[in-house]
XYZ file of N, CA, C and O in Angstrom:
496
model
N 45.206 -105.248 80.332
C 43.988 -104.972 79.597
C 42.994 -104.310 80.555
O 43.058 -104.638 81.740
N 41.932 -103.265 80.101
C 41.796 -102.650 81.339
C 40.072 -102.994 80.785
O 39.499 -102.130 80.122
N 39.327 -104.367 81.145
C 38.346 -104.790 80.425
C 37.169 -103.971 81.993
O 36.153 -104.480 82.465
N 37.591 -103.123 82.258
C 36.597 -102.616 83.666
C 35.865 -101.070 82.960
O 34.896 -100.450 83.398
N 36.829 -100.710 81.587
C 36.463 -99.644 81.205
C 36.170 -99.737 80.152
O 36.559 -100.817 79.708
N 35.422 -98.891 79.122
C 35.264 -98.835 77.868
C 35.400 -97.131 77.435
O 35.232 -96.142 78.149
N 35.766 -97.229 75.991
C 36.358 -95.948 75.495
C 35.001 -95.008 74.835
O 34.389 -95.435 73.857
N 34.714 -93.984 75.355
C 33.675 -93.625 74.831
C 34.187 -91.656 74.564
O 35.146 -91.032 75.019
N 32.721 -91.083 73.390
C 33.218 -90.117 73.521
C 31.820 -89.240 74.297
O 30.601 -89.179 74.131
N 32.793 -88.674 75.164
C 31.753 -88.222 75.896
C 31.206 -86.615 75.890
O 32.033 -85.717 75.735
N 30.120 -86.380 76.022
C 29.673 -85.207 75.198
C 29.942 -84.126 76.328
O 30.035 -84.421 77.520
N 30.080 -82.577 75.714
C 30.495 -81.607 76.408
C 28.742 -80.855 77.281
O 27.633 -81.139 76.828
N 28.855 -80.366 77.937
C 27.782 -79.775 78.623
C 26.627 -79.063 77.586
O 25.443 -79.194 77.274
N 27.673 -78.320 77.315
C 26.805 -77.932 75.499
C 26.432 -77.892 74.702
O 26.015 -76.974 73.996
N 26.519 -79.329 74.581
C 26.201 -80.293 73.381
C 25.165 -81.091 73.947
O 24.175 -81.496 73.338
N 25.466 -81.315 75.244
C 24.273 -82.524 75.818
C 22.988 -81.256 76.000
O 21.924 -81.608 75.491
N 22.974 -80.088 76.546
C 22.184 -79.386 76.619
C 21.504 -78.936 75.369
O 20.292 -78.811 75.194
N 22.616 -78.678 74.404
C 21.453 -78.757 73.203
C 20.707 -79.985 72.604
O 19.640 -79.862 72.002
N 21.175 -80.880 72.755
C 20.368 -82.231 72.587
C 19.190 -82.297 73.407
O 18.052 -82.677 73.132
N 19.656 -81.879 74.401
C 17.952 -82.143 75.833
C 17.128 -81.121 74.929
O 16.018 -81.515 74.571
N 17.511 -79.943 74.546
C 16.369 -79.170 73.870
C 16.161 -79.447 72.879
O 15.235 -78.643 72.779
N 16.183 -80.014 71.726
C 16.257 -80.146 70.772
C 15.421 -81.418 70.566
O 14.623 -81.470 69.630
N 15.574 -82.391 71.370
C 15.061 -83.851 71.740
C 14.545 -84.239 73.476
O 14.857 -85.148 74.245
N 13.806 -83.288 73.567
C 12.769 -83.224 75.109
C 12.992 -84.557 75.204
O 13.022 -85.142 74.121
N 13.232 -85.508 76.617
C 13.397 -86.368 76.879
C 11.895 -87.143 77.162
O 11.226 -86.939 78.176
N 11.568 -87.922 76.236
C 9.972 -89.079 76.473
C 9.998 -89.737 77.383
O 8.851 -90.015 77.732
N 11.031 -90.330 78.236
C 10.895 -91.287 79.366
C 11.239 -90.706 80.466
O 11.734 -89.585 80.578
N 10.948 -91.561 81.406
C 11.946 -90.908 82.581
C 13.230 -90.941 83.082
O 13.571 -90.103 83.917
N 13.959 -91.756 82.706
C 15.593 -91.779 82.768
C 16.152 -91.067 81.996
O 15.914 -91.618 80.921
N 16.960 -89.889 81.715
C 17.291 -89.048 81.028
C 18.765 -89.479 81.150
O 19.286 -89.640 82.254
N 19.328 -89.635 80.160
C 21.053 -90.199 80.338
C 21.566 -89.353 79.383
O 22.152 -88.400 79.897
N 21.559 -89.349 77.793
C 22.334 -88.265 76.882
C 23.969 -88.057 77.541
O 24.240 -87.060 78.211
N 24.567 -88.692 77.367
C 25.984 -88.744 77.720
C 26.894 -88.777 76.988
O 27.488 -87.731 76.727
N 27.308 -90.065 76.399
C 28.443 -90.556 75.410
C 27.983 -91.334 74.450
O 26.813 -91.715 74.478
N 28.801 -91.672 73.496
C 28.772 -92.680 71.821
C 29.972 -93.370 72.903
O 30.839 -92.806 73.570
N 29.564 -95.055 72.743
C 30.824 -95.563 73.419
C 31.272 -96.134 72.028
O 30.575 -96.631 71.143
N 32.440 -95.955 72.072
C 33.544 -96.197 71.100
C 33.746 -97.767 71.077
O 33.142 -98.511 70.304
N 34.475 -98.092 71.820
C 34.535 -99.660 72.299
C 34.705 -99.785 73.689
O 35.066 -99.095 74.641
N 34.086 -101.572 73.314
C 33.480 -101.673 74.752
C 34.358 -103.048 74.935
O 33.923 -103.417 76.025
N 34.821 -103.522 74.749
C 35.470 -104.876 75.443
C 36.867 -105.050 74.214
O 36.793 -104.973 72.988
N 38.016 -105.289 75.035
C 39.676 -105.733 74.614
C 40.154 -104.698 74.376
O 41.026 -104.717 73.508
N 39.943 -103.867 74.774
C 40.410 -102.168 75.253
C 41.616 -102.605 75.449
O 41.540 -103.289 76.470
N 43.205 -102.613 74.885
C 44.400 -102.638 74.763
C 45.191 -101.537 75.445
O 46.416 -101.575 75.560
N 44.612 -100.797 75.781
C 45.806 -99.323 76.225
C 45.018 -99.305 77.699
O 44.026 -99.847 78.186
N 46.246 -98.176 78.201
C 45.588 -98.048 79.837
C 45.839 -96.834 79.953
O 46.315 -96.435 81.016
N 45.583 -95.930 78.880
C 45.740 -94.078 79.396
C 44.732 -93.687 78.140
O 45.299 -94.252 77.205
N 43.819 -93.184 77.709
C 43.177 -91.972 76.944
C 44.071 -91.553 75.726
O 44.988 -90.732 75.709
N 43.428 -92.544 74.429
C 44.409 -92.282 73.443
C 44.464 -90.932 72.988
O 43.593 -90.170 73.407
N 45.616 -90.354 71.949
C 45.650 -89.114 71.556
C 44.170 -88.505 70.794
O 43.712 -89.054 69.791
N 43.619 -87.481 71.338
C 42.626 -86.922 70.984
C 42.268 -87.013 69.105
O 42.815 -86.232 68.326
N 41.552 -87.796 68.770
C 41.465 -87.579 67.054
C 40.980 -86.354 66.417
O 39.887 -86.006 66.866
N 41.412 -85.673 65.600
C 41.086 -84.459 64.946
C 39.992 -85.015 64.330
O 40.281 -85.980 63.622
N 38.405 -84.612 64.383
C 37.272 -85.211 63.595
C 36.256 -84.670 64.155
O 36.102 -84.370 65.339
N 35.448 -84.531 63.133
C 33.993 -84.323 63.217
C 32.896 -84.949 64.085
O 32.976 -86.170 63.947
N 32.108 -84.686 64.751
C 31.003 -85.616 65.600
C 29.946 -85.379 65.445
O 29.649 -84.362 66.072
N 28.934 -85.897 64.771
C 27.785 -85.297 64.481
C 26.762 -86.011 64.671
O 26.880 -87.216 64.449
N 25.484 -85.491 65.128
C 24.155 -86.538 65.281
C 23.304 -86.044 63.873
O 22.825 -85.023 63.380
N 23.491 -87.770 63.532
C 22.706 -87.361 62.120
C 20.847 -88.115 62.089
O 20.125 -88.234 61.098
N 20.548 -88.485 63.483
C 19.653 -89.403 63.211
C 18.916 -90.212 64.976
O 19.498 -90.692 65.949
N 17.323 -89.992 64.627
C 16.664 -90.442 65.915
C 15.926 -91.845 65.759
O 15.334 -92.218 64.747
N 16.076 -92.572 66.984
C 15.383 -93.513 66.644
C 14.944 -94.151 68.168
O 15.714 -94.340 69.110
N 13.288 -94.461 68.122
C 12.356 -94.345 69.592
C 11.897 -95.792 68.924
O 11.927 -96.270 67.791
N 11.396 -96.293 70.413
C 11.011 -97.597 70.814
C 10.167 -97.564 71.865
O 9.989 -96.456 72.371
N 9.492 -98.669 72.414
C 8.520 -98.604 73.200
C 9.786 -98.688 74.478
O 10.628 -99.580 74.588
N 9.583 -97.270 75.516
C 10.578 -96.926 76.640
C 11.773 -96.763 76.538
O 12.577 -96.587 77.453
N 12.036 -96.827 75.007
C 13.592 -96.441 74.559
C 13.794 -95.101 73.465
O 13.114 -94.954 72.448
N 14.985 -94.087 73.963
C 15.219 -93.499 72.496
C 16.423 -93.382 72.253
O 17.064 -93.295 73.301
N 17.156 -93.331 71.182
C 18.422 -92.914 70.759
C 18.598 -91.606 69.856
O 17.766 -90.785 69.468
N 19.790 -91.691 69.690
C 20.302 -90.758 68.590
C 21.284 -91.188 67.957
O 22.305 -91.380 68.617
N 21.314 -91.498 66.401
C 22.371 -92.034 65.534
C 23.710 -91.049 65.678
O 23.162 -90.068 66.180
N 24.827 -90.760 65.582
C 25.905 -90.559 65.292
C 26.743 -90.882 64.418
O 26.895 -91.999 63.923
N 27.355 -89.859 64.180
C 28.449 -89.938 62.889
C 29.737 -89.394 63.177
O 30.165 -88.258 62.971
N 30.351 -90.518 63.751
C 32.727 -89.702 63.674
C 33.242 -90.067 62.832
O 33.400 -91.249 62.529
N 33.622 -89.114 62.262
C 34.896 -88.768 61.194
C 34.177 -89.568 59.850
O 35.049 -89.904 59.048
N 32.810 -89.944 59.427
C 32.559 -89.957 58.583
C 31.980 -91.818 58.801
O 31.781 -92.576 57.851
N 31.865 -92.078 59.833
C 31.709 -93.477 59.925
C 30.529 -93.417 61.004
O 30.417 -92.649 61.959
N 29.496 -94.670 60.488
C 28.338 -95.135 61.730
C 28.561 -96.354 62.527
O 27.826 -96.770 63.422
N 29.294 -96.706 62.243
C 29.297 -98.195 62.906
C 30.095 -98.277 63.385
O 30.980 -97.924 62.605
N 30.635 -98.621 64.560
C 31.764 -99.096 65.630
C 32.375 -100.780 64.959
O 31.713 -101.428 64.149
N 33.544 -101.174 65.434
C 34.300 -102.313 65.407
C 33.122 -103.310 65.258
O 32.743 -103.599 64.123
N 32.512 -103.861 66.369
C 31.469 -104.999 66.353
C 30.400 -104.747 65.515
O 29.488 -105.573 65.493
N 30.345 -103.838 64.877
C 28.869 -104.147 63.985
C 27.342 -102.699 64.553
O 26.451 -102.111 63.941
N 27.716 -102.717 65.643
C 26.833 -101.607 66.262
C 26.794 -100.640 65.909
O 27.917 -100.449 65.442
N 25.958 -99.374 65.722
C 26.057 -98.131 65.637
C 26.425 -97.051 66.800
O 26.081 -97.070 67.982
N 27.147 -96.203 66.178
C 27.566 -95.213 67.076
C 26.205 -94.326 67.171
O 25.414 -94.062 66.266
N 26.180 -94.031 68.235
C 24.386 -93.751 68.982
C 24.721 -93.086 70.546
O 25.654 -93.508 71.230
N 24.054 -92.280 70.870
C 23.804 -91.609 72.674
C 22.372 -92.148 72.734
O 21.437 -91.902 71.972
N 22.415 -93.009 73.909
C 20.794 -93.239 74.391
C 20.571 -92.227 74.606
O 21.518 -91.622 75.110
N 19.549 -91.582 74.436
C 18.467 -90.068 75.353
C 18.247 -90.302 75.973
O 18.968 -90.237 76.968
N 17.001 -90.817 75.990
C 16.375 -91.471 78.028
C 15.775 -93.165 77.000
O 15.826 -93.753 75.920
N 15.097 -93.212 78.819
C 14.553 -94.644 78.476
C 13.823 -94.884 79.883
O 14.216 -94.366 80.928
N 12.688 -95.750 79.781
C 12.341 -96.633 81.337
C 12.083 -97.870 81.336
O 11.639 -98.394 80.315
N 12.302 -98.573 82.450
C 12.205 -100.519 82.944
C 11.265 -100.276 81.846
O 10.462 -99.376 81.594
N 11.616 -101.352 81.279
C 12.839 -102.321 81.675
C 13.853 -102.346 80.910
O 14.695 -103.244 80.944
N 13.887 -101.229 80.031
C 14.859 -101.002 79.386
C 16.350 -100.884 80.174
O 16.475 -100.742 81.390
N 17.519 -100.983 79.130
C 18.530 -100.386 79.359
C 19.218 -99.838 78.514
O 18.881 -99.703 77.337
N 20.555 -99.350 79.142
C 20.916 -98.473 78.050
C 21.676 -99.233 76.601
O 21.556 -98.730 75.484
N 22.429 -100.466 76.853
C 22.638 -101.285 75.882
C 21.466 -101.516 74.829
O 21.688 -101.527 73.618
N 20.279 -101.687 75.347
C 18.984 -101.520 74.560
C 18.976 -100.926 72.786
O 18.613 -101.473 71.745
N 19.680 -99.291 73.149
C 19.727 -99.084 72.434
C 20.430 -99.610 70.761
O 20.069 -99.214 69.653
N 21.127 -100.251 70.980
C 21.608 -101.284 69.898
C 20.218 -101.883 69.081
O 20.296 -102.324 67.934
N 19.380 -101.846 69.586
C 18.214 -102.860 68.766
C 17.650 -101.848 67.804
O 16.943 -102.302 66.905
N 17.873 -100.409 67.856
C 16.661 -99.818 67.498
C 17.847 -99.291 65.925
O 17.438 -98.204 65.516
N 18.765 -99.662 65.292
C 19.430 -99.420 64.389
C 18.360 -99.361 63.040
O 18.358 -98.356 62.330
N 17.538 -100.411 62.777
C 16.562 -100.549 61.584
C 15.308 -99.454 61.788
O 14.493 -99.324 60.874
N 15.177 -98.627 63.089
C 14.294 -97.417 63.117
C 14.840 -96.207 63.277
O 14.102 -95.332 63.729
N 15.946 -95.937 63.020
C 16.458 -94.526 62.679
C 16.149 -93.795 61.461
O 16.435 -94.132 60.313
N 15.391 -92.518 61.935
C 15.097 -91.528 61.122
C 16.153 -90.488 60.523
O 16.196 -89.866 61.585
N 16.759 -90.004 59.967
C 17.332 -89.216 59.637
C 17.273 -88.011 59.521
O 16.398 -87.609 58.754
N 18.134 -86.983 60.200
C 17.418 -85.838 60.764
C 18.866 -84.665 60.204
O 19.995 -85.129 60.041
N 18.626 -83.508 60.029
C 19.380 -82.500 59.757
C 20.774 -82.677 60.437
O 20.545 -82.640 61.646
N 22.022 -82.841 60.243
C 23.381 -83.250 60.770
C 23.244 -81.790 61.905
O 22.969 -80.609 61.693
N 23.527 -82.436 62.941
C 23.876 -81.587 64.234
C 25.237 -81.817 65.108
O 25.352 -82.726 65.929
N 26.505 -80.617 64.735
C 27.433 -80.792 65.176
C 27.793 -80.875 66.678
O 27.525 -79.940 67.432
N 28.436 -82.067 67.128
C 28.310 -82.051 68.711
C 29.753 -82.217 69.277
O 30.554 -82.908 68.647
N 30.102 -81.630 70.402
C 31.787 -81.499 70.613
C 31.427 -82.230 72.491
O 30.460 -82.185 73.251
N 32.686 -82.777 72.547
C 33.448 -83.589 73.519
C 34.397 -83.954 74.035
O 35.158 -83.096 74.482
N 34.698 -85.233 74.166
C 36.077 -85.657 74.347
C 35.963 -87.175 74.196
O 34.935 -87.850 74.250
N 37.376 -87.628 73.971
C 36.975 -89.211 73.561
C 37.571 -89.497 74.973
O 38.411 -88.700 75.391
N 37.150 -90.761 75.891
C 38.125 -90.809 77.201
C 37.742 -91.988 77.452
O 37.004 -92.356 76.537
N 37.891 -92.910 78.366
C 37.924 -94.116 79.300
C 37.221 -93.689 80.362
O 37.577 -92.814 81.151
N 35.757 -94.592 80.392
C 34.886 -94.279 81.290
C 34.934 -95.634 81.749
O 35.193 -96.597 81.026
N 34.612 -95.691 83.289
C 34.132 -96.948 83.824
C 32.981 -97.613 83.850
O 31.925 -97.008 84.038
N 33.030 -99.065 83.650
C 31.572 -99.923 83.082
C 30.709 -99.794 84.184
O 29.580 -100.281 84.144
């Protein structure tokens, strides 16, 4: 079980760059990275087969030193545990990036913006 990593999809240069413009970063930690897929009992130990699907940010949602962005794969918001699929933007202390999980009941809904990547095994 490889519980040191979690499966996320992680965004392409071009996609994170249009997000930074699109959503000027409010804090000072600027992260915009990945939607983690799952995060704990990760069963495989290689980068499953790439899924043919859509990735889209459909939705923003800010907090005091926190912001996100809602996400949408293959037609679904919510991950296994209950969480939403989301890229923190930025954030500052005392925030973190798990944080973003709280802010699900303040997402705005915003024009679907197609975003490309890769799904892979990143380390925790």
């Amino acid at each position: 079980m490889a519980n040191n990593k979690y499966l996320a999809f992680v965004l392409s240069e071009a996609s994170r760059a249009e997000l930074l413009k699109k959503f000027p970063p409010k804090f000072e930690r600027t992260i915009c990275h990945h939607v983690t897929i799952q995060f704990n009992n990760i069963h495989f130990d290689s980068v499953p087969e790439q899924p043919d699907c859509d990735v889209y940010v459909i939705g923003y949602a800010e907090d005091e030193n926190i912001e996100a962005l809602a996400v949408e794969i293959a037609g679904l918001t919510k991950r296994s545990d209950g969480s939403f699929f989301h890229v923190t933007h930025s954030l500052s202390a005392p925030k973190k990036p798990v944080d973003s999980n709280k802010l699900f009941d303040k997402i705005k809904p915003i024009e679907k913006i197609k975003i490309t990547g890769e799904f892979r095994l990143e380390d925790k």
